[in-house]
XYZ file of C-alpha atoms in Angstrom:
223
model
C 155.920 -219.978 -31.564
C 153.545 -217.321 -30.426
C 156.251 -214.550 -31.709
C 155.648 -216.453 -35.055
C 151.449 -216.158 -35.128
C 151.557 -212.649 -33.402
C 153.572 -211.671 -37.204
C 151.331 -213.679 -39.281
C 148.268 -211.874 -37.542
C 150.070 -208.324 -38.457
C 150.898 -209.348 -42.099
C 147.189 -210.417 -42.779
C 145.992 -206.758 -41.174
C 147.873 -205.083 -43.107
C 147.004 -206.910 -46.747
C 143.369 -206.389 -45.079
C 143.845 -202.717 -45.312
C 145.449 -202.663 -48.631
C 142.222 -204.608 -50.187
C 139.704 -202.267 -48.106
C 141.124 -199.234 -49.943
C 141.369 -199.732 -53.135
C 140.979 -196.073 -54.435
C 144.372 -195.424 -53.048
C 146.052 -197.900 -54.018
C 144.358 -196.706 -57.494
C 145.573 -193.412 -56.954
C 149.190 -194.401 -56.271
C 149.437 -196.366 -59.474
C 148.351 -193.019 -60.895
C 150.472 -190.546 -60.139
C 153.503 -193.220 -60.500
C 152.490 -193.400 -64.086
C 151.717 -189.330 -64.552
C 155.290 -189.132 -63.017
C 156.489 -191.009 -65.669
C 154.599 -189.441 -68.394
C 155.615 -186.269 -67.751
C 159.913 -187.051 -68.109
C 161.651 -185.600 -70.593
C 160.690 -186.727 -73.616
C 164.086 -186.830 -75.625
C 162.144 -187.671 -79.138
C 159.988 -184.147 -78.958
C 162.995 -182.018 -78.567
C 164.507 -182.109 -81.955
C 161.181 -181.794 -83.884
C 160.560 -178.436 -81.571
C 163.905 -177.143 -82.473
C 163.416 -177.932 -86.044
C 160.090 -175.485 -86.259
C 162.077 -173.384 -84.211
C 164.182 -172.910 -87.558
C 161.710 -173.032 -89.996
C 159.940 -170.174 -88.264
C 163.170 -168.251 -88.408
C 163.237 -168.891 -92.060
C 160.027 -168.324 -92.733
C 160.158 -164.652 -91.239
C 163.634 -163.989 -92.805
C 162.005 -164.798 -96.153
C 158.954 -162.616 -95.440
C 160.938 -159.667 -94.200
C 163.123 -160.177 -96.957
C 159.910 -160.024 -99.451
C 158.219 -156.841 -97.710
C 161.603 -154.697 -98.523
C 161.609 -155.453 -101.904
C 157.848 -154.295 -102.015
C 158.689 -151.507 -100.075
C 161.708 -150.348 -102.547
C 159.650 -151.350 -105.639
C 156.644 -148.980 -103.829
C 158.750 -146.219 -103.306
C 160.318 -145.991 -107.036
C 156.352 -146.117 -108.174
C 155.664 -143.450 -105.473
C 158.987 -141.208 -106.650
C 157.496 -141.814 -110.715
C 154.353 -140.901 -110.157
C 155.293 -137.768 -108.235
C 157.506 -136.531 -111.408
C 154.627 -137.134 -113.691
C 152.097 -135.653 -111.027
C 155.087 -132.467 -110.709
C 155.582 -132.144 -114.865
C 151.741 -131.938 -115.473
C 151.402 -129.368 -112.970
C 153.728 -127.403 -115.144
C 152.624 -128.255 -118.380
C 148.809 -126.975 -117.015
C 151.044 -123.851 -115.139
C 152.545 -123.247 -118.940
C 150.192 -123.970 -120.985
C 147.714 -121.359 -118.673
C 150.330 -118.768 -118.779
C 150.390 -118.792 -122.741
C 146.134 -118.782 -122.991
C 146.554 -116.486 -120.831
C 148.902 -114.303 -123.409
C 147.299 -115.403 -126.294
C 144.035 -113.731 -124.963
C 145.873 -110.572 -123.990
C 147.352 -110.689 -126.758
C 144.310 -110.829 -129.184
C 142.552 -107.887 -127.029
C 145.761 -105.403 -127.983
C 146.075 -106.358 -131.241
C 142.654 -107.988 -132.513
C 142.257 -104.435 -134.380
C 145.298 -104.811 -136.002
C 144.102 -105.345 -139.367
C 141.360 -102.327 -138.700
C 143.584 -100.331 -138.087
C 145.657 -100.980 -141.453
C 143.242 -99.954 -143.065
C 142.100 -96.669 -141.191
C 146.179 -96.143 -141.580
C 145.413 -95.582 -145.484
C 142.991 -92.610 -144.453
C 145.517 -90.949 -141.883
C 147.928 -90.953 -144.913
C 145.503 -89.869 -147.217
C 144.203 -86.587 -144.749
C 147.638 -85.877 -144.314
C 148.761 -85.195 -147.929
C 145.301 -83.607 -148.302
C 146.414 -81.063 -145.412
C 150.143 -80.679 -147.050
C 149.013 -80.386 -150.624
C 147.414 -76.649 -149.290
C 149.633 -73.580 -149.646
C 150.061 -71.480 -146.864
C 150.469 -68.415 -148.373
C 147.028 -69.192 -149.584
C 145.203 -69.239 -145.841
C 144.569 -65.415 -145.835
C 141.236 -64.255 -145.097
C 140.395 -63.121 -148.706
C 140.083 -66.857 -149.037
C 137.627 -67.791 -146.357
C 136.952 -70.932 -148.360
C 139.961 -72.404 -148.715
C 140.990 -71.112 -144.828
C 137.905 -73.356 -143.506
C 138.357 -76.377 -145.467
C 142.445 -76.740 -144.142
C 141.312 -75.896 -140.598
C 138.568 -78.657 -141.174
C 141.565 -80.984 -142.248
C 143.448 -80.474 -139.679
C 141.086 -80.697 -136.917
C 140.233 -84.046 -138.426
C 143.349 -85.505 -138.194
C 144.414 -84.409 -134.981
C 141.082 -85.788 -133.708
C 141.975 -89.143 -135.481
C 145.354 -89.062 -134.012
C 144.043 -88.868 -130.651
C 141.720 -91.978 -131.191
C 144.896 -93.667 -132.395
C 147.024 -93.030 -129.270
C 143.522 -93.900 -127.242
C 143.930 -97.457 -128.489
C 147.810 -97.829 -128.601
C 148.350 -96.749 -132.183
C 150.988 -94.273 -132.192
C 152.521 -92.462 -134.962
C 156.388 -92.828 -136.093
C 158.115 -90.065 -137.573
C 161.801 -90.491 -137.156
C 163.629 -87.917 -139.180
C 166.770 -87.264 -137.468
C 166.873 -90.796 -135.744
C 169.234 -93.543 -135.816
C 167.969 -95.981 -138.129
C 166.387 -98.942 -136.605
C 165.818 -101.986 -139.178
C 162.518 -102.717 -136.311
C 160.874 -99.616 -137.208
C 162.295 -98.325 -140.176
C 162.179 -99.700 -144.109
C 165.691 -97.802 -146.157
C 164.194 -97.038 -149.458
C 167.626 -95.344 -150.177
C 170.988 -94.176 -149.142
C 172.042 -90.483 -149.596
C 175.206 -88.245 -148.375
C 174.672 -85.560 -146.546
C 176.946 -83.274 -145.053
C 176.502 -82.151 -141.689
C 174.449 -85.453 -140.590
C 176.171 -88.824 -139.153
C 175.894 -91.526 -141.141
C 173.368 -94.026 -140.223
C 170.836 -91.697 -139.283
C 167.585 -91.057 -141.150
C 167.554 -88.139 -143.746
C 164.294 -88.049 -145.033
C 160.815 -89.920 -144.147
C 158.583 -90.468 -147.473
C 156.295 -92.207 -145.357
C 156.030 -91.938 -141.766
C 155.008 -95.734 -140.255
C 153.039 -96.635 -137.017
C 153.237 -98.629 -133.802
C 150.361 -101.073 -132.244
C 150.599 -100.930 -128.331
C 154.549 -101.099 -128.984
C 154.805 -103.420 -131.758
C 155.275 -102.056 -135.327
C 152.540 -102.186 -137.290
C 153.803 -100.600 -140.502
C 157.611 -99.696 -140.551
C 158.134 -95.772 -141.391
C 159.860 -95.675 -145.276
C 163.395 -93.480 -145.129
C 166.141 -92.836 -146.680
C 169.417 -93.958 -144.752
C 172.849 -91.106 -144.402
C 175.521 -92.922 -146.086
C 179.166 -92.028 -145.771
C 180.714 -89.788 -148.369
């Protein structure tokens, strides 16, 4: 009998204690439930592994994207470096012939001046052939003074010629060259090869190396 109040006394002492602290009690219930909480939760996992893909996707797709853009930038890049490369050398070309036109116009901008001072050289020269020599004696003082006069003149205009590139051409004995030359006629003669130049009736002129009137000859034929 006592045995029987001494456990009744220790059971109400202990549900005494319980009561008296409620906070842990309240903190026991707690972490019970935060235990629970925080179990695997099987219905997250397959939603996680699901983005998990998509993600995957996603970046596939935008790598995917970016080399195409890449590729289609490079091909624009490589075009626009031809053009960029064939204007340079249309400019390059198209300086190089301004640059020949204008050398070109300061050599031979007296070209058509000089055609016409041509007509005076030929004019001085059959003045200074049409005088007989057996005529330059000193009993004709005259005569001796006006063909020394002519021919100072025109070697003094000859030498202005070759000053600006005009040069005369006098090619008797020459091969004939259909550049330089204009075959009035063909003539045998012996002694000479054929193809060469027998006589000059006119004698013809070069500008700075390009003919400006072709010399007028007559051509050695074959017999």
């Amino acid at each position: 009998m006592a045995a029987a109040v001494w456990g009744a006394q220790r059971f109400a002492g202990r549900a005494a204690r319980l009561f008296l602290l409620p906070g842990r009690a309240s903190r026991m219930l707690c972490t019970v439930t935060q235990k629970k909480s925080t179990g695997p939760n099987l219905d997250e996992e397959p939603s996680h592994h699901h983005n998990e893909q998509k993600s995957d996707s996603d970046s596939a797709a935008t790598a995917k994207l970016l080399t195409e853009e890449k590729t289609k930038l490079e091909e624009q890049l490589k075009e626009m470096t031809d053009k960029y490369k064939r204007a340079l050398a249309d400019v390059e070309n198209l300086r190089q012939r301004t640059q020949k036109l204008v050398e070109e116009s300061k050599l031979y901008g007296i070209q058509s001046f000089c055609k016409d001072l041509l007509e005076v050289a030929d004019v001085l020269e059959k003045a200074t052939e049409s005088v007989p020599k057996e005529e330059l004696k000193d009993e004709n003082p005259h005569l001796k003074s006006l063909y020394e006069g002519l021919a100072m003149t025109e070697v003094q205009m000859q030498k202005v010629f070759g000053k600006h590139g005009l040069v005369k051409l006098n090619p008797l004995g020459a091969k004939f060259d259909p550049y330089e030359h204009e075959a009035l006629f063909q003539v045998p003669v012996e002694g000479k090869e054929p193809g060469t130049v027998a006589l000059v009736s006119k004698v013809g002129y070069k500008l700075h190396g390009r003919t400006l009137r072709p010399a007028l000859v007559g051509v050695v034929k074959e017999p």
